[in-house]
Short mmCIF file of N, CA and C in Angstrom, two decimals:
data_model
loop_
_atom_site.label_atom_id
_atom_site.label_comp_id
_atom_site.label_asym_id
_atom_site.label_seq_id
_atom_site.Cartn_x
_atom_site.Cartn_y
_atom_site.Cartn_z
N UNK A 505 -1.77 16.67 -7.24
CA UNK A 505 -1.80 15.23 -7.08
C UNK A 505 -2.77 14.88 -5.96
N UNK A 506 -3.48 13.50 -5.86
CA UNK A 506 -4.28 13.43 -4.93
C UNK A 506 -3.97 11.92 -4.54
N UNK A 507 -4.41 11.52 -3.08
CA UNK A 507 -3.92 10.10 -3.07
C UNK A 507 -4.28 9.16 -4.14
N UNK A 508 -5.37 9.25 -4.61
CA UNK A 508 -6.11 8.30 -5.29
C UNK A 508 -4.75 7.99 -6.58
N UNK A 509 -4.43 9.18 -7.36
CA UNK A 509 -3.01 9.30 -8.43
C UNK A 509 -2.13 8.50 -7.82
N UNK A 510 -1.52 8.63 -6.52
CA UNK A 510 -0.34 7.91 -5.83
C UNK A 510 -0.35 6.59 -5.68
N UNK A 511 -1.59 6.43 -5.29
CA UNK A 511 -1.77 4.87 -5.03
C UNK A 511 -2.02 4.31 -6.76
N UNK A 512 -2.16 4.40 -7.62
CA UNK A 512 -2.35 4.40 -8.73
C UNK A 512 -1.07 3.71 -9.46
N UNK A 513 -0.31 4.82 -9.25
CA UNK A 513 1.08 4.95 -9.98
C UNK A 513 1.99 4.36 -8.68
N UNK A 514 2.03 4.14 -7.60
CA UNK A 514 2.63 3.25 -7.04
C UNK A 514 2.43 1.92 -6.71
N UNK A 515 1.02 1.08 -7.10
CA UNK A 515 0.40 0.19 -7.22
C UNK A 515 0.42 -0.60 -8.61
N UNK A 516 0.18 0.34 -9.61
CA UNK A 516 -0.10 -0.02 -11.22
C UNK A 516 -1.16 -0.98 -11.40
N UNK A 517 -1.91 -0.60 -12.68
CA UNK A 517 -3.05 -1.57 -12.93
C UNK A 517 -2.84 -2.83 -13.76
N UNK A 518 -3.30 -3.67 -13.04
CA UNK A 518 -3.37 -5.01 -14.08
C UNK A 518 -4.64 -5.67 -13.85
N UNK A 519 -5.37 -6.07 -15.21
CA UNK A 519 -6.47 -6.77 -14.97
C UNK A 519 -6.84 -8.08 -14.51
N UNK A 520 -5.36 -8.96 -14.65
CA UNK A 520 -5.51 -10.30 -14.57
C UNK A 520 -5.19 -10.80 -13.11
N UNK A 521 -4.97 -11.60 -12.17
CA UNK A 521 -4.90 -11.59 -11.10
C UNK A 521 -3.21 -11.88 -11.31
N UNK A 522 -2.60 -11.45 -10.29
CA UNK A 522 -1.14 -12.09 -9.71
C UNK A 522 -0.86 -12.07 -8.57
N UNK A 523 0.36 -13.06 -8.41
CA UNK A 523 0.64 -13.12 -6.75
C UNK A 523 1.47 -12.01 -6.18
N UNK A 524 0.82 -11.21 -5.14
CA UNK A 524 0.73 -10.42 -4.50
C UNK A 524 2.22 -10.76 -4.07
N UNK A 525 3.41 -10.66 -2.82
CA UNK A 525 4.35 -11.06 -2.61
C UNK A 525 4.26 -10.19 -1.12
N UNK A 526 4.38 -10.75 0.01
CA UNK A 526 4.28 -10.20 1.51
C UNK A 526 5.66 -10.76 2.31
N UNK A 527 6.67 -10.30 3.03
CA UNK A 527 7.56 -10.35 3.70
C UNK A 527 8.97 -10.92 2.82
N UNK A 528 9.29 -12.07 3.41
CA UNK A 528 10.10 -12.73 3.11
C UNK A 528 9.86 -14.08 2.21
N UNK A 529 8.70 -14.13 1.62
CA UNK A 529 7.98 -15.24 0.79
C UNK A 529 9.36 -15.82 -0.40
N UNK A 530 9.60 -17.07 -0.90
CA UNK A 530 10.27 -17.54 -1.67
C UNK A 530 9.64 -17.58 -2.99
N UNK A 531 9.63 -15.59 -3.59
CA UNK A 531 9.12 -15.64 -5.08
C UNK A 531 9.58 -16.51 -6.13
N UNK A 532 10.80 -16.91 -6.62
CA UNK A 532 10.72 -18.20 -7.67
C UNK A 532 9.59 -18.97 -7.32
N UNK A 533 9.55 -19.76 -6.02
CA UNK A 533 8.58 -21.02 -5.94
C UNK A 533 7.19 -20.31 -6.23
N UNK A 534 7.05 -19.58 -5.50
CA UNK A 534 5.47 -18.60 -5.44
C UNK A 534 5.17 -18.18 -7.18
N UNK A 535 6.02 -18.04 -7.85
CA UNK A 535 5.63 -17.49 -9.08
C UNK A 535 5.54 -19.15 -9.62
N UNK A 536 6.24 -19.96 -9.83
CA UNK A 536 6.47 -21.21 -9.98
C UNK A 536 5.20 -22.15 -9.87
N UNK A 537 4.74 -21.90 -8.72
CA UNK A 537 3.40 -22.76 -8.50
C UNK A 537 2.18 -22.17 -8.84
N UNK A 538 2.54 -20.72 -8.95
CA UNK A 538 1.39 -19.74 -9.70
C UNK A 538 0.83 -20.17 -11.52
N UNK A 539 1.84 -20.22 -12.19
CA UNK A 539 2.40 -20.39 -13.32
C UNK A 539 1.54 -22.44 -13.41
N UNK A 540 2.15 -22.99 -13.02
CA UNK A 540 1.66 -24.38 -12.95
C UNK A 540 0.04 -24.44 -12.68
N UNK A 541 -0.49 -23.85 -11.40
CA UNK A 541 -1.25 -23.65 -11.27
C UNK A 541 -2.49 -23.27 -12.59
N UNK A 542 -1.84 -22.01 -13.09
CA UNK A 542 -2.41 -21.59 -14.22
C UNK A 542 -2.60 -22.44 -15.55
N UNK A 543 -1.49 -23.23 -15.83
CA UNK A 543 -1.35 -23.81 -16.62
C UNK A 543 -2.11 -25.14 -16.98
N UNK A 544 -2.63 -25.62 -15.52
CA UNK A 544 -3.04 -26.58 -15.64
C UNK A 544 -4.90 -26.69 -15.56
N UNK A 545 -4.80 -25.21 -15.88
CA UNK A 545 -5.91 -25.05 -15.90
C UNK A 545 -6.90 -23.98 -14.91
N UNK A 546 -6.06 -23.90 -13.72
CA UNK A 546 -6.69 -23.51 -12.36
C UNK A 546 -7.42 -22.08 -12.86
N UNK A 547 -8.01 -21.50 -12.74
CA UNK A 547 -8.81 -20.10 -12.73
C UNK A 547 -8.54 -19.75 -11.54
N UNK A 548 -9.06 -18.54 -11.69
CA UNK A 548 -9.27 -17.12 -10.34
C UNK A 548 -10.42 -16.68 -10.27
N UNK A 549 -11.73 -16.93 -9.75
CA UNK A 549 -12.95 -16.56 -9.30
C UNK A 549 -12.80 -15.25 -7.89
N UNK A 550 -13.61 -14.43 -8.35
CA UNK A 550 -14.05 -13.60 -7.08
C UNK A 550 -15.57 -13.22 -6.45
N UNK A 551 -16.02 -12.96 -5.77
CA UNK A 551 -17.78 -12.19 -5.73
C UNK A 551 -18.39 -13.62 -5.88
N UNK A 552 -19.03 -13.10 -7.11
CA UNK A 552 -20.59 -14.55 -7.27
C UNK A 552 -19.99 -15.28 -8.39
N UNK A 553 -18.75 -16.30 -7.99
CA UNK A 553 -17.96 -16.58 -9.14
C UNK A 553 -17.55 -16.15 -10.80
N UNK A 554 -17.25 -14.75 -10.76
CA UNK A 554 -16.89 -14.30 -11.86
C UNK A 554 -15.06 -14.78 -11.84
N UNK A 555 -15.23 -15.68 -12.51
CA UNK A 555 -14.01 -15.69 -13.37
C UNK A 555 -13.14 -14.85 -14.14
N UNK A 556 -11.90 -14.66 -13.14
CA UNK A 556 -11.02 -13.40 -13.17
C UNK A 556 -9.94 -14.01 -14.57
N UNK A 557 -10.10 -15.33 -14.60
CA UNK A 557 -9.18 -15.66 -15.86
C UNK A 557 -9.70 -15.17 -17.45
N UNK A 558 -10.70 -15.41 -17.44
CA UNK A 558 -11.18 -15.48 -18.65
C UNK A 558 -12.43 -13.64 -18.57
N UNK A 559 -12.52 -13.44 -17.49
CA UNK A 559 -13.27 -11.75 -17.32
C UNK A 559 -13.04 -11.35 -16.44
N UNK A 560 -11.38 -10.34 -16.90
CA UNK A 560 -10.73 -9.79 -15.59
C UNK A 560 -11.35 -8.40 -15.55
N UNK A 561 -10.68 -8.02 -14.37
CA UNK A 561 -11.35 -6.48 -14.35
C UNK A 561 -11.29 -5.34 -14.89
N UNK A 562 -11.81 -4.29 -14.96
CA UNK A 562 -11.82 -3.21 -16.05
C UNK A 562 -11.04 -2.32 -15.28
N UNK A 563 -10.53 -1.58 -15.67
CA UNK A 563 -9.70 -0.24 -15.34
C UNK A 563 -11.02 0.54 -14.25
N UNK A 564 -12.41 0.29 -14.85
CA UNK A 564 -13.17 1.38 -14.25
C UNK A 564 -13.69 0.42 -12.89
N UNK A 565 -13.66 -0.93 -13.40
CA UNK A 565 -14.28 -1.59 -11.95
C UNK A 565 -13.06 -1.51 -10.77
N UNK A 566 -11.98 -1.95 -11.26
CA UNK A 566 -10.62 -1.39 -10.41
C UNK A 566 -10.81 -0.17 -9.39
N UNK A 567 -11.05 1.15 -10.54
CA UNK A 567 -11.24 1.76 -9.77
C UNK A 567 -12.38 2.10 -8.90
N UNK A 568 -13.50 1.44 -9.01
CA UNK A 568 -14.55 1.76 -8.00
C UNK A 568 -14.01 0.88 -6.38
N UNK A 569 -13.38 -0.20 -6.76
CA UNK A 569 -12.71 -1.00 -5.95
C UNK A 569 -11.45 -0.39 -5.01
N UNK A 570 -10.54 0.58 -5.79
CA UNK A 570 -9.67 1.45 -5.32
C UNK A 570 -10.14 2.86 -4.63
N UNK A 571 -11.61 3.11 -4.74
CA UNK A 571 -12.73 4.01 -4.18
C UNK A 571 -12.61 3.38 -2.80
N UNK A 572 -13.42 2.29 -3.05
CA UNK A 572 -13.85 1.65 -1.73
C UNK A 572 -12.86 1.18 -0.80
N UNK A 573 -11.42 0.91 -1.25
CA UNK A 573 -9.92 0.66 -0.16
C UNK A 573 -10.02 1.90 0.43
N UNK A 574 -9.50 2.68 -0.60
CA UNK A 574 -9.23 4.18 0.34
C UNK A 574 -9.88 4.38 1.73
N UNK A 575 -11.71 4.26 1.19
CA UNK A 575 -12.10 4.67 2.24
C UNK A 575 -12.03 4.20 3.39
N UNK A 576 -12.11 2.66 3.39
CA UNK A 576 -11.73 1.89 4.26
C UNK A 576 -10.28 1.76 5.17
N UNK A 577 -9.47 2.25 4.16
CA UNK A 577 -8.22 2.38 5.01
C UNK A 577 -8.10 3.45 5.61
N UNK A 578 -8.67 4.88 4.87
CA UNK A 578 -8.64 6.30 5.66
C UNK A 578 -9.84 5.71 7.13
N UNK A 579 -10.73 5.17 7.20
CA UNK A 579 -11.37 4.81 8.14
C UNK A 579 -10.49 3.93 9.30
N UNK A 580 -9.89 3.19 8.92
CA UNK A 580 -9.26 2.44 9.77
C UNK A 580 -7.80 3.59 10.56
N UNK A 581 -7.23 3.86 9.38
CA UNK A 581 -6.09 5.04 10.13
C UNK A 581 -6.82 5.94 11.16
N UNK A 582 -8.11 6.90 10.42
CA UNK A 582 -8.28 7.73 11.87
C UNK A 582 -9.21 7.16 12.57
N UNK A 583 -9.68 6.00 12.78
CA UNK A 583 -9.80 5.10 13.81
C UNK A 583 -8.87 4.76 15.02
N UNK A 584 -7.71 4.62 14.41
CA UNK A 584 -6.61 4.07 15.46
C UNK A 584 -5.75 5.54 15.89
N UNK A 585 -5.60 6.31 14.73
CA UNK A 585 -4.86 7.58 15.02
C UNK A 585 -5.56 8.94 14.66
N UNK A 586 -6.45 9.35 15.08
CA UNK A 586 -7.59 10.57 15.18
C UNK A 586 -6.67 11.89 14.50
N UNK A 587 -5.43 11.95 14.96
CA UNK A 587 -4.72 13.01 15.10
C UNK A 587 -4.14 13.05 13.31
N UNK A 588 -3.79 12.32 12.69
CA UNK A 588 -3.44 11.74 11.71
C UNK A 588 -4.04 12.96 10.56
N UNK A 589 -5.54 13.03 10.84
CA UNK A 589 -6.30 14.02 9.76
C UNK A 589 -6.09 15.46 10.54
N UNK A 590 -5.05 15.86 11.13
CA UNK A 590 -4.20 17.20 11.66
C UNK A 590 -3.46 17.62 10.41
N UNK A 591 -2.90 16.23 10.20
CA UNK A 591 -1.46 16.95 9.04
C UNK A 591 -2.29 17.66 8.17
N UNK A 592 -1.29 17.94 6.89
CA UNK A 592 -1.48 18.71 5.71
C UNK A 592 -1.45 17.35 4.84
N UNK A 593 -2.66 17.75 3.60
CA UNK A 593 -3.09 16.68 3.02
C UNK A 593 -1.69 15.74 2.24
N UNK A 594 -0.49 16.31 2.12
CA UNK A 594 0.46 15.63 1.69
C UNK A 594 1.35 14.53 2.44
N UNK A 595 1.40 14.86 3.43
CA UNK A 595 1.77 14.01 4.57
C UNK A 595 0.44 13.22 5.45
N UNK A 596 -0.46 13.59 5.39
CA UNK A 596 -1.49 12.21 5.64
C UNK A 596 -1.50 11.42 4.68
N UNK A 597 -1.32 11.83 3.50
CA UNK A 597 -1.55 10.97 1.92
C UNK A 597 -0.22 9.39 2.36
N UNK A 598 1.27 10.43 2.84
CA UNK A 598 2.05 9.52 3.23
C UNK A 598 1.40 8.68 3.99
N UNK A 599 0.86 8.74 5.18
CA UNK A 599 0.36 7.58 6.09
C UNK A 599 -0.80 6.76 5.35
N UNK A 600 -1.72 7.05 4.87
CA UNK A 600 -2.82 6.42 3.95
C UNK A 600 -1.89 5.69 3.21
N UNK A 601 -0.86 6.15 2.25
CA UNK A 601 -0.09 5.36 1.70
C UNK A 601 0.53 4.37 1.76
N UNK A 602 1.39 4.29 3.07
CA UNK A 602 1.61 3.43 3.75
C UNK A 602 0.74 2.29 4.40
N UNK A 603 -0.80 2.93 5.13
CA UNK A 603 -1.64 2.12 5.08
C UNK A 603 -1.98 1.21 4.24
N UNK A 604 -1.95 1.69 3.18
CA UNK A 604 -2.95 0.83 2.04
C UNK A 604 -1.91 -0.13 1.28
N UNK A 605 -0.75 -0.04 1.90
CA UNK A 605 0.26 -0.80 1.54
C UNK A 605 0.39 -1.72 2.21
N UNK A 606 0.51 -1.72 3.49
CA UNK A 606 0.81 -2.79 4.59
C UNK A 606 -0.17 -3.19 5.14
N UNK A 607 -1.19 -2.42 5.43
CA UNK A 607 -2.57 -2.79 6.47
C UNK A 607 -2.25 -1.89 7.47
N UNK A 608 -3.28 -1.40 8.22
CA UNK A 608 -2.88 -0.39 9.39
C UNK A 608 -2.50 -1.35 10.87
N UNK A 609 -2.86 -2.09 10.97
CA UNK A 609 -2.42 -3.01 12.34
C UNK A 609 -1.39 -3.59 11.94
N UNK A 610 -0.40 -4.55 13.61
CA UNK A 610 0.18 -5.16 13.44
C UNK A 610 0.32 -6.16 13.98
N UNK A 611 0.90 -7.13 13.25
CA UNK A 611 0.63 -8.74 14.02
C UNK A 611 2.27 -9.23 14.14
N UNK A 612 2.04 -10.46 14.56
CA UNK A 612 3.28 -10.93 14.88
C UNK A 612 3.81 -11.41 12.97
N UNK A 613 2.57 -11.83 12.43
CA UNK A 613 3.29 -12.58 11.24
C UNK A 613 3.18 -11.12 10.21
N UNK A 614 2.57 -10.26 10.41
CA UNK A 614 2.77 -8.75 9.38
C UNK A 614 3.06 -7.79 9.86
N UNK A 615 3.76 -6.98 9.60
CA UNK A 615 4.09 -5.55 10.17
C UNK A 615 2.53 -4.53 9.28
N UNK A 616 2.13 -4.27 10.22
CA UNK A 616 1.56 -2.68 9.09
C UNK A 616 2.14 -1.89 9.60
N UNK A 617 0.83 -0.19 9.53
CA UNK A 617 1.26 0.99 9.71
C UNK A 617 1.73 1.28 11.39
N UNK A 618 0.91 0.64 12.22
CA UNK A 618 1.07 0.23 13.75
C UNK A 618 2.22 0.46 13.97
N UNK A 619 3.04 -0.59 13.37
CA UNK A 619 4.59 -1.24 13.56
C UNK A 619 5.71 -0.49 13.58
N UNK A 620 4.92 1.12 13.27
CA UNK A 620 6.35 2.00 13.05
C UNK A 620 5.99 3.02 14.20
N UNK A 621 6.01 2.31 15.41
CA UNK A 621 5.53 3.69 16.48
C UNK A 621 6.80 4.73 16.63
N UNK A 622 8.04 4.42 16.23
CA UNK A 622 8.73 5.83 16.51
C UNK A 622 8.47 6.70 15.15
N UNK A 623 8.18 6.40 13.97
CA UNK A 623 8.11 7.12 13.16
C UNK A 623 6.44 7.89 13.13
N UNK A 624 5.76 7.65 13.93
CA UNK A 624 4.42 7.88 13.96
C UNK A 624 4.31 9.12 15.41
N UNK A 625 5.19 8.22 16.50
CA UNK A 625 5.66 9.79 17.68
C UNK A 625 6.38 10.23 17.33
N UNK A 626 7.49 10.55 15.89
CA UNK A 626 8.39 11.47 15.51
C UNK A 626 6.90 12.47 14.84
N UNK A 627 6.11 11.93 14.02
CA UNK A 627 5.38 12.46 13.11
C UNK A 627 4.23 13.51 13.95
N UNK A 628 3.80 12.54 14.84
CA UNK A 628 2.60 13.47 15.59
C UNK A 628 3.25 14.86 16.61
N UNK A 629 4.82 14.64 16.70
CA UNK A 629 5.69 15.94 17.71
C UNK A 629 5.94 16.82 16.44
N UNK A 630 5.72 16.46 14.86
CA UNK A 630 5.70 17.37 13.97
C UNK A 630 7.50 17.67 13.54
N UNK A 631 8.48 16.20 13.58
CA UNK A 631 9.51 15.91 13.31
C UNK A 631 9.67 14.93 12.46
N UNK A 632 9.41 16.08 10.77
CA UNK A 632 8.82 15.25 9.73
C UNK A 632 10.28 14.58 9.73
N UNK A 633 11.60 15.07 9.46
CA UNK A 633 13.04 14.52 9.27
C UNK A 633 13.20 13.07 10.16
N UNK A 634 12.80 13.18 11.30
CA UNK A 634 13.14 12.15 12.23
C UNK A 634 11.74 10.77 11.32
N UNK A 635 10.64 11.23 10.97
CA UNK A 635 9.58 10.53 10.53
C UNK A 635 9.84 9.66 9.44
N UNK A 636 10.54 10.42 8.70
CA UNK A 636 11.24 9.89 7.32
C UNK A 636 12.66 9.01 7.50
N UNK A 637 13.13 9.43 8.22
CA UNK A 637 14.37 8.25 8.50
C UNK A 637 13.48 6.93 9.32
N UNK A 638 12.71 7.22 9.75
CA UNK A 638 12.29 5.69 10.27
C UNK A 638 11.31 5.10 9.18
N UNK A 639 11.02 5.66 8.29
CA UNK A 639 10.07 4.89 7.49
C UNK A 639 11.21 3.84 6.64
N UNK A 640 12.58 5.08 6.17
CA UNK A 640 12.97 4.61 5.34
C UNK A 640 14.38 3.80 6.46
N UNK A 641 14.52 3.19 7.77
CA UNK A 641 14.99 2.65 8.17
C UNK A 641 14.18 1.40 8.76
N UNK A 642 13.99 0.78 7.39
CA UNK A 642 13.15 -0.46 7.99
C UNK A 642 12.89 -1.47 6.76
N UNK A 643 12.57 -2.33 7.13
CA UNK A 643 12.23 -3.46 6.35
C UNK A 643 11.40 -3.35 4.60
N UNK A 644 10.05 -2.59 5.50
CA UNK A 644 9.13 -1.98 4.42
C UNK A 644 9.90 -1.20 3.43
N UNK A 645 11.20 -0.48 3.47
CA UNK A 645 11.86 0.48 2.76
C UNK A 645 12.44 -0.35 1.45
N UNK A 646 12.80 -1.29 2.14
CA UNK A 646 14.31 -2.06 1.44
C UNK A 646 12.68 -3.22 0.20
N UNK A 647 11.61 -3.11 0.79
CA UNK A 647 10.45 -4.15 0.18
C UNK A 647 10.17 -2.97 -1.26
N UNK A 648 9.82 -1.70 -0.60
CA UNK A 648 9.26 -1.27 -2.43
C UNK A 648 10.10 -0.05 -2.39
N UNK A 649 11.64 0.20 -2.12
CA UNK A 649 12.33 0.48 -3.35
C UNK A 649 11.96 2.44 -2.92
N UNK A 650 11.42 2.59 -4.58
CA UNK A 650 11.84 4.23 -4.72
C UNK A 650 10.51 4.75 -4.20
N UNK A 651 9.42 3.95 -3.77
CA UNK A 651 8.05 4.20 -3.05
C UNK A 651 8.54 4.58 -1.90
N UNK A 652 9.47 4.07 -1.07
CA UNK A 652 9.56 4.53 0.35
C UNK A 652 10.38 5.56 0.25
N UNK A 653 11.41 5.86 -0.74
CA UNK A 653 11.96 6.81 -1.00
C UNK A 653 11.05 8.01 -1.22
N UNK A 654 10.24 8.59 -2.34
CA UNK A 654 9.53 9.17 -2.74
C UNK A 654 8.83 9.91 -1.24
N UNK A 655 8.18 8.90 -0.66
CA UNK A 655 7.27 8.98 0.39
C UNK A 655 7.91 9.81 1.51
N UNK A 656 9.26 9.45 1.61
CA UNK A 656 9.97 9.96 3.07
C UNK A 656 10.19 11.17 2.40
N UNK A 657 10.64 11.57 1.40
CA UNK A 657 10.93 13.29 0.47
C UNK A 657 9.76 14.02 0.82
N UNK A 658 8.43 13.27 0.52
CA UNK A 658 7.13 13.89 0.78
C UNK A 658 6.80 14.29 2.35
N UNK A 659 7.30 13.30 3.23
CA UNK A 659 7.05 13.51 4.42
C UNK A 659 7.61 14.87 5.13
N UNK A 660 9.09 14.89 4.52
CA UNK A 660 10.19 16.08 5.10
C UNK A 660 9.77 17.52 4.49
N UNK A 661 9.09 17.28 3.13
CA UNK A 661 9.12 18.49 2.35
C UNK A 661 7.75 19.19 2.66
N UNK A 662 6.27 18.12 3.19
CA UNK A 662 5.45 18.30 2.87
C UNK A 662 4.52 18.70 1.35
N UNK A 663 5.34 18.70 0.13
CA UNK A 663 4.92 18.60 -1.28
C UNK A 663 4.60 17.41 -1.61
N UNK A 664 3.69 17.71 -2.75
CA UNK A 664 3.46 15.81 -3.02
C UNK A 664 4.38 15.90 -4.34
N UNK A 665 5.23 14.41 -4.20
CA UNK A 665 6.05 14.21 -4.77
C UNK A 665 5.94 13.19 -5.96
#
């Protein structure tokens, strides 16, 4: 398995645009005004106004697009955490993962990867068990389900899961 598969199959492809969903957002209304929105005509433009309603994206442009996150997020992680590209490629995949999920910084209105400093000094003292209970004791856990599950198995076991 390689991250690129993980993020794949824990992401899933769709060509058409949808609303993304971040914290505590009120999805009925958010899907609700999405839906209206659409209905009444509204489109989704991206780039040099290509119209995402009527010419959404291809599986292959996706992925040149899912090329270019990675790298950007593996850039940003060992930017902030150097030590990070130490682990074994299955447990960095976890943190990239996590990255590319949340964003690697943290703010007051988003948590990213930042936001979990005990699970990050459990991880860098090489206390994958302690690493994995804090991923999966948190907010982000209870947000995607059998992803944070999966991820913390991967963290403890070091296998990709």
């Amino acid at each position: 398995m390689t991250l690129r598969e993980q993020i794949q199959f824990d992401e899933g492809f769709r060509a058409d645009p949808y609303p993304d969903f971040k914290g505590d957002a009120d999805r009925e209304k958010v899907r609700g005004l999405w839906r209206a929105f659409l209905e009444a005509g509204g489109t989704v433009a991206v780039g040099y106004g290509r119209n995402l309603s009527t010419n959404p994206l291809t599986g292959e442009e996706a992925g040149y697009l899912l090329n270019n996150d990675l790298q950007r997020v593996e850039g940003e992680v060992l930017g902030a955490l150097p030590w990070v590209n130490g682990l074994d490629a299955p447990r960095r995949a976890v943190i990239l993962n996590m990255a590319y999920n949340l964003g690697t910084g943290s703010s007051a209105r988003r948590m990213g990867l930042l936001g979990f400093p005990r699970m990050l000094e459990a991880l860098k003292k090489g206390d994958y068990q302690i690493a994995a209970d804090e991923m999966l004791d948190s907010r982000w856990a209870g947000q995607v389900g059998e992803r944070a599950t999966r991820l913390a198995r991967q963290m403890v076991s070091g296998a990709w899961q």
